[in-house]
Short mmCIF file of C-alpha atoms and ligand atoms in Angstrom, two decimals:
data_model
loop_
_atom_site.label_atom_id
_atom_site.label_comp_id
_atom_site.label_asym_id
_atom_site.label_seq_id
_atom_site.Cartn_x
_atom_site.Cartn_y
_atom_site.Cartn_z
CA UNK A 1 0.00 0.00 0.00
CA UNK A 2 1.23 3.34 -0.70
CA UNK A 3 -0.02 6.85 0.76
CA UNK A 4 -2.95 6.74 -1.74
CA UNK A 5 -4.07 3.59 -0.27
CA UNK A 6 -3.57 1.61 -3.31
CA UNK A 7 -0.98 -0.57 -4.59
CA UNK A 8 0.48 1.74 -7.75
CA UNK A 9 3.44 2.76 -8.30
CA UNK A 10 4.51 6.17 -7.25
CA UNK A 11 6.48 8.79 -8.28
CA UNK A 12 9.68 9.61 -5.87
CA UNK A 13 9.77 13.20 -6.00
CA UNK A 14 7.04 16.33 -7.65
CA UNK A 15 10.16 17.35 -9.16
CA UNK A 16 10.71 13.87 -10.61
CA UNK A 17 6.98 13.88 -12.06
CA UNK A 18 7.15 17.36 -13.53
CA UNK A 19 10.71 16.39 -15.15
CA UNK A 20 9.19 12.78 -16.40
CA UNK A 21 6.57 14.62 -18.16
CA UNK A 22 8.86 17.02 -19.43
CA UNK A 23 10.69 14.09 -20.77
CA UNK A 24 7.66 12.80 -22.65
CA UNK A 25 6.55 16.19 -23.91
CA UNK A 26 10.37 17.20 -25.07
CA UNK A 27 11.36 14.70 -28.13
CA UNK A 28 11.45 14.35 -31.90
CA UNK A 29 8.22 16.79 -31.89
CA UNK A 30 10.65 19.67 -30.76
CA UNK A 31 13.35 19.47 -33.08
CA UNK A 32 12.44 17.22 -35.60
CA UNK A 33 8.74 17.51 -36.00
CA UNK A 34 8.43 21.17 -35.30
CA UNK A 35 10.99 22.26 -37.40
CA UNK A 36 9.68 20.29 -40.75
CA UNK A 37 5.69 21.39 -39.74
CA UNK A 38 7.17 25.10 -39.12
CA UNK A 39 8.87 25.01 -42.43
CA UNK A 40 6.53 23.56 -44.59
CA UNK A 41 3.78 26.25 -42.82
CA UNK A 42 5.48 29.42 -43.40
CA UNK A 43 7.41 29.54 -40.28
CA UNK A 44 6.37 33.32 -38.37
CA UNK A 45 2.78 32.68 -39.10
CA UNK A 46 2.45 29.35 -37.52
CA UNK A 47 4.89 30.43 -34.83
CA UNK A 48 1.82 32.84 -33.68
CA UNK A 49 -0.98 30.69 -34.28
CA UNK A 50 1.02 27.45 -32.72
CA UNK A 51 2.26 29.57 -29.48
CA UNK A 52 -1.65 30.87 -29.13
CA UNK A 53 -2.62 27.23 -29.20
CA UNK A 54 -0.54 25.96 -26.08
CA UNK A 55 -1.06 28.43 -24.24
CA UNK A 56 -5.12 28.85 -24.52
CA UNK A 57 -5.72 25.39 -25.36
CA UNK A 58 -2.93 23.23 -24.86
CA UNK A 59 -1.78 23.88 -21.20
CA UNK A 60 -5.39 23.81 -19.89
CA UNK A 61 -6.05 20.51 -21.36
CA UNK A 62 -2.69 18.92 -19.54
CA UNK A 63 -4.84 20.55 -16.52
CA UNK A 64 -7.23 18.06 -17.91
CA UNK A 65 -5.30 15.43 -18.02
CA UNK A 66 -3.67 15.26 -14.40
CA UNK A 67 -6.74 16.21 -12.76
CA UNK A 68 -8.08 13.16 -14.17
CA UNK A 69 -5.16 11.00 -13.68
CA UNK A 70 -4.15 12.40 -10.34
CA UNK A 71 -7.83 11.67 -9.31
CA UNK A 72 -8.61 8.20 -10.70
CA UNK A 73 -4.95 6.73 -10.20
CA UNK A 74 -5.50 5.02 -13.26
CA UNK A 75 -4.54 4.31 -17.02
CA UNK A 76 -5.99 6.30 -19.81
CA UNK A 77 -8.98 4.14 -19.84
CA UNK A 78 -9.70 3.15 -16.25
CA UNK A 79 -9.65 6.46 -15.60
CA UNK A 80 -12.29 7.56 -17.15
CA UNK A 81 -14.94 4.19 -15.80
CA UNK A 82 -13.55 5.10 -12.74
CA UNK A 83 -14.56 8.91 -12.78
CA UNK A 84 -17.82 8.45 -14.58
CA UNK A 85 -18.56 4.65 -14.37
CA UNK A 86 -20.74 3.48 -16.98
CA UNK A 87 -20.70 6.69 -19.25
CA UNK A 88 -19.25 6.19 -22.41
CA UNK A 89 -16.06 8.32 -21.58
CA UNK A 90 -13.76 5.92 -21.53
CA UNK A 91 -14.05 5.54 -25.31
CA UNK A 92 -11.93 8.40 -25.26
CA UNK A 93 -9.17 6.29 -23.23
CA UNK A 94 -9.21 3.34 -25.93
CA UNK A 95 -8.39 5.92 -28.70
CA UNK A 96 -5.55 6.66 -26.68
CA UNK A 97 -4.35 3.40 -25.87
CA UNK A 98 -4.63 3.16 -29.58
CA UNK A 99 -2.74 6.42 -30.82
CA UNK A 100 0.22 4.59 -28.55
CA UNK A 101 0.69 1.87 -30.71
CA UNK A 102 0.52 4.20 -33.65
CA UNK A 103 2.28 6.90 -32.77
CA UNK A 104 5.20 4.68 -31.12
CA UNK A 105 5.46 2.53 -34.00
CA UNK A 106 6.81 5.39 -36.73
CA UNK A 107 8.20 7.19 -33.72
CA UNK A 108 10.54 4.28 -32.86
CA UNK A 109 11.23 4.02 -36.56
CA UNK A 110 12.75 8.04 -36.67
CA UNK A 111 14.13 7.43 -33.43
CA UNK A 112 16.40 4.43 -34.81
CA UNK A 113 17.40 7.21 -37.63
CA UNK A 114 18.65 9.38 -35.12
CA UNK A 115 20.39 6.49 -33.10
CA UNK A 116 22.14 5.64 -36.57
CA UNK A 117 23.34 9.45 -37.07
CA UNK A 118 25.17 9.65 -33.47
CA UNK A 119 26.66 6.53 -34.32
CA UNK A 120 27.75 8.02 -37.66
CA UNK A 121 29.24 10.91 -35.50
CA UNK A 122 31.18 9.35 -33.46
CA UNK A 123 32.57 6.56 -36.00
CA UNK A 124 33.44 9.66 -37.95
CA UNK A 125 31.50 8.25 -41.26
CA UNK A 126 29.04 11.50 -40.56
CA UNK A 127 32.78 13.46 -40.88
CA UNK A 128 33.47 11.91 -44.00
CA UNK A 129 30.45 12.25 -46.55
CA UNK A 130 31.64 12.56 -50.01
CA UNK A 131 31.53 16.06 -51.20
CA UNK A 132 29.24 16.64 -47.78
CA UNK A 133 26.37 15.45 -49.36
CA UNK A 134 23.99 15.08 -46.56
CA UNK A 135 21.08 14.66 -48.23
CA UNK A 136 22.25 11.75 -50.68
CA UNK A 137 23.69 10.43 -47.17
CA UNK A 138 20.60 10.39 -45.38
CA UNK A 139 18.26 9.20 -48.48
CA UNK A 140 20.62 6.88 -49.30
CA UNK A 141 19.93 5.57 -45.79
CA UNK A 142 16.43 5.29 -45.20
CA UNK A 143 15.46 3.70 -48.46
CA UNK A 144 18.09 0.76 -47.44
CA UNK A 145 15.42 -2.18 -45.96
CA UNK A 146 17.12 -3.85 -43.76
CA UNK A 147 19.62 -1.27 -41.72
CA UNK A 148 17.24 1.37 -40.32
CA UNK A 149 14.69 -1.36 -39.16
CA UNK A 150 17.73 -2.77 -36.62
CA UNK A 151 18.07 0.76 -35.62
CA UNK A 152 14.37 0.83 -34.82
CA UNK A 153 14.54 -2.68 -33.43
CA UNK A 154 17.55 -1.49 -30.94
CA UNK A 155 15.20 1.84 -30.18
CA UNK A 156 12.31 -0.36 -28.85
CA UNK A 157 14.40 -2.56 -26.99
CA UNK A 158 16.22 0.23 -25.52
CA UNK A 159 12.75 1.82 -24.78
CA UNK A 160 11.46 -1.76 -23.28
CA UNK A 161 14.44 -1.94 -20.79
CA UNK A 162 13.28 1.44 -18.78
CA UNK A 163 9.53 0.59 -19.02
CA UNK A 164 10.19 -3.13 -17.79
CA UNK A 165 12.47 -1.13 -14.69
CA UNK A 166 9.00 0.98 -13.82
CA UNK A 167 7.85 3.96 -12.78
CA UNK A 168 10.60 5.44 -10.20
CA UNK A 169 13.91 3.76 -10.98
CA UNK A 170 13.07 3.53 -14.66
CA UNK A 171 11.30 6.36 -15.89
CA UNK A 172 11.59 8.77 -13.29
CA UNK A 173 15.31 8.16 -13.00
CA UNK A 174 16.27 8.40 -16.34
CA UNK A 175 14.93 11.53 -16.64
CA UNK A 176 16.46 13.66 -14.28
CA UNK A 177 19.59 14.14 -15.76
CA UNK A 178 19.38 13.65 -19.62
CA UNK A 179 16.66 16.63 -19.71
CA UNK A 180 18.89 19.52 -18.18
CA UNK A 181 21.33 18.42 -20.69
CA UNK A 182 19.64 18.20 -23.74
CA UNK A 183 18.73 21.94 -22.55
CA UNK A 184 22.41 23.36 -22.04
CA UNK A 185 23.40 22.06 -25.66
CA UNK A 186 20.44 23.58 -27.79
CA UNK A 187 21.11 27.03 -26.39
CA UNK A 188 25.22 26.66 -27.52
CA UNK A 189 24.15 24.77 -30.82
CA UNK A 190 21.50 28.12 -30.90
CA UNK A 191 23.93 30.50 -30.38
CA UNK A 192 26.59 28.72 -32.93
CA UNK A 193 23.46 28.54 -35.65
CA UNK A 194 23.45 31.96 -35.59
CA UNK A 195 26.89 33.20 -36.22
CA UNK A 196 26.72 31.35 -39.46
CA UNK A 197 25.33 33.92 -41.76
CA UNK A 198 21.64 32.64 -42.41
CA UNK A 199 20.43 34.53 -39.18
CA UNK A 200 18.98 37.52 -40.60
CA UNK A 201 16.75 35.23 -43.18
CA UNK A 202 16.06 32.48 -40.37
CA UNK A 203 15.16 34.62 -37.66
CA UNK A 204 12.90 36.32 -40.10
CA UNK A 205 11.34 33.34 -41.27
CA UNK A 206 10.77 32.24 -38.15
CA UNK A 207 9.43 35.57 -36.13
CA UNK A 208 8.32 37.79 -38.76
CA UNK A 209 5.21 36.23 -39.82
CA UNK A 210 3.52 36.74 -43.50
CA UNK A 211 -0.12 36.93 -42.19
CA UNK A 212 -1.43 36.30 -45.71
CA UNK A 213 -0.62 32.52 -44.46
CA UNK A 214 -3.37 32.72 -41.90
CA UNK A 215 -5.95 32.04 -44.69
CA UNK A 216 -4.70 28.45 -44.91
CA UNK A 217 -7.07 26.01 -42.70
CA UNK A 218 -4.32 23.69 -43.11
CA UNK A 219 -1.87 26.24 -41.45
CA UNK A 220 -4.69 26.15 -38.12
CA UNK A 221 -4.96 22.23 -38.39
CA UNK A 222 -0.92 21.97 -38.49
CA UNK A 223 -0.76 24.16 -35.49
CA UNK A 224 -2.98 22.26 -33.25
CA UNK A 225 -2.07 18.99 -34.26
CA UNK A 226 1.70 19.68 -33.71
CA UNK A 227 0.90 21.35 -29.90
CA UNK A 228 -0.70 18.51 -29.07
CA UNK A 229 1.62 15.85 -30.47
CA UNK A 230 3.96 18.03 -28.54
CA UNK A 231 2.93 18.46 -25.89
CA UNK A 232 1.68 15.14 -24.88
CA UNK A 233 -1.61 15.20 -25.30
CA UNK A 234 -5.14 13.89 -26.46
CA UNK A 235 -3.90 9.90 -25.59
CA UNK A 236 -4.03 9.79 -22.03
CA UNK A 237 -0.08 9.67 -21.70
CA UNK A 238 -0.40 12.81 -19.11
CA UNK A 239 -3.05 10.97 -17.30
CA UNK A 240 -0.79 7.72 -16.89
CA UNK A 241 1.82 9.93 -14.99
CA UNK A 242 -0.67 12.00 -13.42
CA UNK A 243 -2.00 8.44 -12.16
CA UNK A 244 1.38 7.85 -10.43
CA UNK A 245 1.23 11.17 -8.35
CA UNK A 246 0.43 11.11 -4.90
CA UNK A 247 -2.71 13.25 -4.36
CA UNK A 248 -0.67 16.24 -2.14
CA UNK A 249 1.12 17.04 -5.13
CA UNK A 250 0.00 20.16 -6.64
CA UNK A 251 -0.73 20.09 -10.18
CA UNK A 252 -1.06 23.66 -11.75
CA UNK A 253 2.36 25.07 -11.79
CA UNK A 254 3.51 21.27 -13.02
CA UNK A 255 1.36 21.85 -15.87
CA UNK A 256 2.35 25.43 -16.65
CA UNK A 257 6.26 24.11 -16.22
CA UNK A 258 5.61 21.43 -18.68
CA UNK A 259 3.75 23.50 -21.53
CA UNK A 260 6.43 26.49 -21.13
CA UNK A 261 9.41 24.52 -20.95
CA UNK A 262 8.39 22.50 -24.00
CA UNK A 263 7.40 25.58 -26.02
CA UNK A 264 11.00 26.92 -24.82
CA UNK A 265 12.74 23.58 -26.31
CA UNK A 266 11.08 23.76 -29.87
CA UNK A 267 11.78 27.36 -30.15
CA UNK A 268 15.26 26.90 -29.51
CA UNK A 269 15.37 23.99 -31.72
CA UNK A 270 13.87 26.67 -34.61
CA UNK A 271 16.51 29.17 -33.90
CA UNK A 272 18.88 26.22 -34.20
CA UNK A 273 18.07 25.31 -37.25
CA UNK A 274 16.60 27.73 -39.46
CA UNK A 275 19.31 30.67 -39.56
CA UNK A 276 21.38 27.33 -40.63
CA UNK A 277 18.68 26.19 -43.12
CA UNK A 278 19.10 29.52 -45.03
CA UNK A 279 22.94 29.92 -44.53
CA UNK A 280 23.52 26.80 -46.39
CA UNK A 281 21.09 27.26 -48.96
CA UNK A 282 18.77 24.85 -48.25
CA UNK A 283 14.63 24.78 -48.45
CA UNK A 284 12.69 25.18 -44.68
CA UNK A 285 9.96 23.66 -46.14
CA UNK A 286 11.93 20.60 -46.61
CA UNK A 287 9.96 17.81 -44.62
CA UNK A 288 11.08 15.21 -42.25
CA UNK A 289 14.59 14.96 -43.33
CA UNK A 290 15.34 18.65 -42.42
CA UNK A 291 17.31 17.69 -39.17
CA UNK A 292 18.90 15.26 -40.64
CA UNK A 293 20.10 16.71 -44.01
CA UNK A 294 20.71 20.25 -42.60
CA UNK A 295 22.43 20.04 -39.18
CA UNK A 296 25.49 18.47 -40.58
CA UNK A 297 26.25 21.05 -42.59
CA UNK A 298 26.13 22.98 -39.84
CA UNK A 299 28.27 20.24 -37.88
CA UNK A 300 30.65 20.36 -40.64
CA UNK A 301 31.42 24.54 -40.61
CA UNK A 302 32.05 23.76 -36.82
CA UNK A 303 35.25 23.40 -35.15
CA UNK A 304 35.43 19.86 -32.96
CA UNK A 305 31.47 19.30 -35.50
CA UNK A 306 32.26 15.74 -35.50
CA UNK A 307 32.22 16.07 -31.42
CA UNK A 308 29.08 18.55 -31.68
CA UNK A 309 27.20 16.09 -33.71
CA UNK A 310 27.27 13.25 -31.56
CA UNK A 311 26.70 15.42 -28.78
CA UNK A 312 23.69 16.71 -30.63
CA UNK A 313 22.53 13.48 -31.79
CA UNK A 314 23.20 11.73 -28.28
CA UNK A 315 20.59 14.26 -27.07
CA UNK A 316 18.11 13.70 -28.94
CA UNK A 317 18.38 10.09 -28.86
CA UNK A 318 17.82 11.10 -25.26
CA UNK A 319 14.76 13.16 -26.00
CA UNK A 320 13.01 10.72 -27.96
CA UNK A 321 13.58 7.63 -25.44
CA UNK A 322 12.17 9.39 -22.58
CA UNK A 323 8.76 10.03 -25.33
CA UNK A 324 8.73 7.01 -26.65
CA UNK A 325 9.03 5.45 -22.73
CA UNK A 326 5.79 7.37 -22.09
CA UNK A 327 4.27 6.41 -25.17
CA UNK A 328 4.99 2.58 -24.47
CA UNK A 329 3.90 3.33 -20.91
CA UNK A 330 0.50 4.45 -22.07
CA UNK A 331 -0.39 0.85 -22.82
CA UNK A 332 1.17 -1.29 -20.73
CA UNK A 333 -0.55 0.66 -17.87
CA UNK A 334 -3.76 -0.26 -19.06
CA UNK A 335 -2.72 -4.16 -20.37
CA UNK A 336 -1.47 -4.33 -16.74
CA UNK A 337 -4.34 -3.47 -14.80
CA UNK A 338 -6.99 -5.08 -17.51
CA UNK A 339 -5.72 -8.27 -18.01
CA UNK A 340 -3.51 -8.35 -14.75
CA UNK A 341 -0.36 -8.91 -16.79
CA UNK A 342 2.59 -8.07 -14.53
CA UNK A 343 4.67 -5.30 -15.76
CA UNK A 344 7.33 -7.28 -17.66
CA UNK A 345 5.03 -9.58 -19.29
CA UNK A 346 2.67 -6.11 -20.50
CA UNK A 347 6.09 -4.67 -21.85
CA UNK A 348 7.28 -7.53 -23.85
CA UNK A 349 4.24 -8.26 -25.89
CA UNK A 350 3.19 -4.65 -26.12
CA UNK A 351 6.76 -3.63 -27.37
CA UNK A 352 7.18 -6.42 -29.45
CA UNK A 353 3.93 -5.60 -31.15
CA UNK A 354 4.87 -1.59 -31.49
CA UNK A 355 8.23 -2.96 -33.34
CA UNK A 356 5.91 -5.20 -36.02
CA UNK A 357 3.95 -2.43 -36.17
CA UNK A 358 6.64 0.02 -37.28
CA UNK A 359 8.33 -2.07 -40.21
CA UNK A 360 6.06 -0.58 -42.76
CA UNK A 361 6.90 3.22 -41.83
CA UNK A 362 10.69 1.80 -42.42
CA UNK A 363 10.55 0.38 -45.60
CA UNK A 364 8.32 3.20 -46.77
CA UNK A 365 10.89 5.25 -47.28
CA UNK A 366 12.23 3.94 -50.44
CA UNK A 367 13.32 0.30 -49.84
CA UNK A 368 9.05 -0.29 -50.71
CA UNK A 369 6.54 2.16 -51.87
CA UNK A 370 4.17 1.78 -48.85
CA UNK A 371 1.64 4.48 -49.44
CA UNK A 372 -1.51 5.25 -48.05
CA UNK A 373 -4.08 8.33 -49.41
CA UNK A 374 -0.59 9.73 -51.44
CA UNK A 375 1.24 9.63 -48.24
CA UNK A 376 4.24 7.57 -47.08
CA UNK A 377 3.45 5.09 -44.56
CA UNK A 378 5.24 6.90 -42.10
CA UNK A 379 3.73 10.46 -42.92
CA UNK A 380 0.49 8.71 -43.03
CA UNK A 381 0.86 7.27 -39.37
CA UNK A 382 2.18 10.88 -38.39
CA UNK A 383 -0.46 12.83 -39.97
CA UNK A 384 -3.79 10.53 -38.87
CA UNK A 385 -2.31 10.66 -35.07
CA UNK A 386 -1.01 14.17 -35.05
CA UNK A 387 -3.59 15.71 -37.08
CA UNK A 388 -6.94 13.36 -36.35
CA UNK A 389 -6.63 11.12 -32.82
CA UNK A 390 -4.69 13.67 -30.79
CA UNK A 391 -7.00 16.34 -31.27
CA UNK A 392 -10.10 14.43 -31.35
CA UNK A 393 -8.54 12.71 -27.80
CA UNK A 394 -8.05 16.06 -26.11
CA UNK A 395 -11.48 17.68 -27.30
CA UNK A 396 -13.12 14.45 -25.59
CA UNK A 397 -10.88 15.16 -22.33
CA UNK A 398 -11.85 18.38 -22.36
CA UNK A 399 -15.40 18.41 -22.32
CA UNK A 400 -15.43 15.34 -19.98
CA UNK A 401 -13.52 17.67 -18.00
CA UNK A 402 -15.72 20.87 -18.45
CA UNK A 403 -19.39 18.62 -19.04
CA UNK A 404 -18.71 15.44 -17.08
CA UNK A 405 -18.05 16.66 -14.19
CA UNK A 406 -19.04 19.07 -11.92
CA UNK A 407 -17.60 22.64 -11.87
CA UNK A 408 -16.96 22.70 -8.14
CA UNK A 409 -15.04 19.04 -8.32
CA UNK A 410 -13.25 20.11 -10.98
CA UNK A 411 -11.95 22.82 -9.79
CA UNK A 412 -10.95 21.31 -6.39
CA UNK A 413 -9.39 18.36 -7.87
CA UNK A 414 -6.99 20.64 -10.44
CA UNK A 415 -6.22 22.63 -6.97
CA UNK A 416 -6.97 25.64 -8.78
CA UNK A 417 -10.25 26.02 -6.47
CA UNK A 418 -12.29 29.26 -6.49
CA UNK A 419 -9.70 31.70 -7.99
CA UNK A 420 -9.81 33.60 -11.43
CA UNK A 421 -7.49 31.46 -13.25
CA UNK A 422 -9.19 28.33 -11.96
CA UNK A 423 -12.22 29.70 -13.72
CA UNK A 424 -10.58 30.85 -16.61
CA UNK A 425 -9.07 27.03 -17.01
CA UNK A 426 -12.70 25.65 -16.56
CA UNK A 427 -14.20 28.14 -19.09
CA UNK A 428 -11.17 27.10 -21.38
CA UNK A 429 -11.79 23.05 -21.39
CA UNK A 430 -15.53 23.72 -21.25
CA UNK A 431 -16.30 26.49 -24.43
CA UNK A 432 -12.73 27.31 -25.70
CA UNK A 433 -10.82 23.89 -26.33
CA UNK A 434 -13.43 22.10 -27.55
CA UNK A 435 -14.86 24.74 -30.16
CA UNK A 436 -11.99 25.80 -31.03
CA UNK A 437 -10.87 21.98 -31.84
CA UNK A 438 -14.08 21.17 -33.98
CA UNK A 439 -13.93 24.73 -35.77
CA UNK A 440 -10.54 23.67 -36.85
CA UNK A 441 -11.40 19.97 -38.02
CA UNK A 442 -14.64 21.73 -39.82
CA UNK A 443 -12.81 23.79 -41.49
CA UNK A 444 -10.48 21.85 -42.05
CA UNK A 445 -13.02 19.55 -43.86
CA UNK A 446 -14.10 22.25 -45.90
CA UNK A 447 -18.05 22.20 -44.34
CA UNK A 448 -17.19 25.81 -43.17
CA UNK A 449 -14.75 28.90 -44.04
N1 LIG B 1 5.64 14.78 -27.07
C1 LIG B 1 6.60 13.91 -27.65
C2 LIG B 1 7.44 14.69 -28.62
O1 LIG B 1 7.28 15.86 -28.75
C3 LIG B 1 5.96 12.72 -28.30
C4 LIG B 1 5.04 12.01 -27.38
C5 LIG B 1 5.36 11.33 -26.27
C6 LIG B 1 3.64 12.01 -27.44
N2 LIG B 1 4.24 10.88 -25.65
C7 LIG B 1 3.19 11.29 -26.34
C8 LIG B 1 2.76 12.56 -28.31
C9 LIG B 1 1.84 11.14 -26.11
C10 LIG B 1 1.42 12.41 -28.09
C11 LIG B 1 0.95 11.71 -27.00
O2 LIG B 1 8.31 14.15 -29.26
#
């Protein structure tokens, strides 16, 4: 028995939770994901629209989400029958048990790419690209079949080795350290990017928007699916760890920690890489292989680059494990408690069925033309979790949290209580999110605007 009077694993330390869901919210969506939708968006524009989002939509629904979880101590799904037993709430928590698997399964896949670049680094084979031709490099390698598919495979396992450890030696622990890090070396990389001529053009890309772009639904859509894939949210993954918190922890300054710190991170990562997108000629609106095609140029201009990479790459490799752990954790909470696996038996099959699961996003990129609706298999995966189930997850958990319940609970069990911003947060998940969410989907859809 714990201090909740159940048998769950805990987190150690408030500090420990806030940095294990800074762990999950900081990955491959900050640099690698943020900086391809950015680019391909119009960069200043979507910077407004995207920072509007998380901060009047996105931070109030990871309110949601460890009110709920903090509450219930329970997974994504038992959460919900637990809060509103027999309601059909809980539908919401099986779409998020299912965005895991998806989302995981490419994830693990662009993870293994970045595992494969440190690697590259630090056998100096990343040094040595003929004629520095990065982007032959890195095309060359993801349309092998085999190769990036034992990256993945070494990902997973890697990611299956912390989850099987649990919640406070494994998760929590791993944490603590690698995210200060990762921190200290964007803001040098940062500062480096921008003595290397492209500043003026990249910092203008980036900040000065072109509002004519704000007439593109797409632009709104791109926006709200990338805050949420950012930040965490829409599958329950924030109410898994808010599950593991003992109830005297408080929640809304974790929440506000996670959603600024994670809007810091993907900033940075923009003013890493788009002065050096523009210095070396290169197009932002390049797509998923912007990291990986631009950076070592910039690696290569760099005294000690060769160092800098697999620092760089190291880091995010870091990044992404402590996502994907979350990820992974999402469903082997609820395996756990639904079938009564124990936790290593949950891991094992889940993971194992995450790595199957992935394969096709691999070869998909030019070993075998996997496509789905013109899409890569991988974009595909990206785009109908990104831009479809985390959305349509978080409108559901925020109007269970501003219709399901009542006002008065919820605003006692987010510890907000009877203060302005606790009623601004209720007024947010209750009118704001969710309209805002549908209007975008709608219009998005073409039925209006
Ligand atoms: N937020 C992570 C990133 O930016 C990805 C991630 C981890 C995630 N867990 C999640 C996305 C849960 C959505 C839901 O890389």
């Amino acid at each position: 028995m714990n201090e909740n009077g159940n048998n769950r694993e805990q987190w150690g330390s408030r500090v420990g939770f806030i940095l294990a869901c800074l762990g999950s919210a900081v990955g491959l969506g900050n640099i690698w994901r943020f900086s391809t939708t950015a680019g391909e968006n119009g960069g200043g524009a979507f910077l407004v629209v995207y920072l509007l989002i998380v901060l009047l939509i996105g931070i109030p629904v990871v309110m949601a989400e460890f009110t709920i979880g903090r509450k219930a101590q329970s997974d994504a799904v038992g959460a919900f029958q637990k809060l509103a037993p027999g309601k059909p709430w809980f539908i919401a928590g099986f779409m998020g048990v299912a965005s895991s698997f998806i989302i995981l399964s490419f994830y693990a896949v662009v993870a293994g790419w970045v595992m494969k670049y440190f690697f590259g680094y630090i056998t100096g084979a990343l040094v040595n690209v003929p004629e520095n031709d990065f982007t032959g490099y890195f095309v060359n390698f993801i349309g092998k079949p085999v190769e990036p598919v034992l990256w993945q495979f070494i990902f997973m396992a890697m990611t299956i080795g912390i989850v099987v450890v649990g919640v406070q030696k494994g998760i929590e622990a791993s944490n603590k350290f690698l995210m200060p890090m990762l921190g200290i070396l964007l803001v040098v990389l940062a500062i480096y990017s921008l003595t290397l001529g492209g500043a003026k053009e990249g910092l203008t890309f980036l900040f000065s928007p072109d509002w004519s772009k704000l007439s593109d639904p797409q632009l709104y859509l791109e926006a709200l699916g990338q805050a949420f894939f950012s930040l965490s949210l829409g599958m329950g993954a924030l109410i898994t760890y808010g599950g593991y918190l003992k109830q005297e922890n408080k929640l809304p300054t974790a929440a506000l920690s996670v959603g600024v710190l994670d809007t810091f991170v993907a900033v940075l990562a923009g003013i890493l890489i788009f002065p050096a997108v523009f210095a070396f000629g290169l197009d932002p609106a390049g797509g998923a292989g912007l990291v990986f095609m631009t950076l070592p140029n910039v690696f290569d201009q760099m005294a000690f680059g060769g160092l800098v990479g697999a620092a760089f790459f190291f880091l995010l490799f870091a990044a992404a494990l402590s996502s994907s752990v979350s990820l992974l954790e999402v469903a082997v909470a609820y395996f756990m408690r639904k079938f009564d696996w124990n936790r290593k038996k949950a891991v094992l099959i889940i993971g194992s069925i995450i790595f199957v699961l992935g394969i096709p996003s691999s070869i998909s990129q030019g070993a075998v033309p996997i496509t789905v609706m013109d899409r890569d298999f991988l974009t595909f995966m990206d785009e109908l979790s990104g831009n479809i189930l985390l959305p349509l997850g978080g409108l559901f958990i925020a109007l269970f949290m501003g219709w399901g319940v009542k006002k008065a609970d919820a605003l006692r069990d987010s510890d907000f209580g009877n203060t302005v911003i606790g009623h601004l947060w209720f007024w947010s998940v209750r009118v704001l999110a969710p309209v805002a969410i549908l209007l975008i989907f709608l219009n998005k859809i073409g039925i209006i605007g």
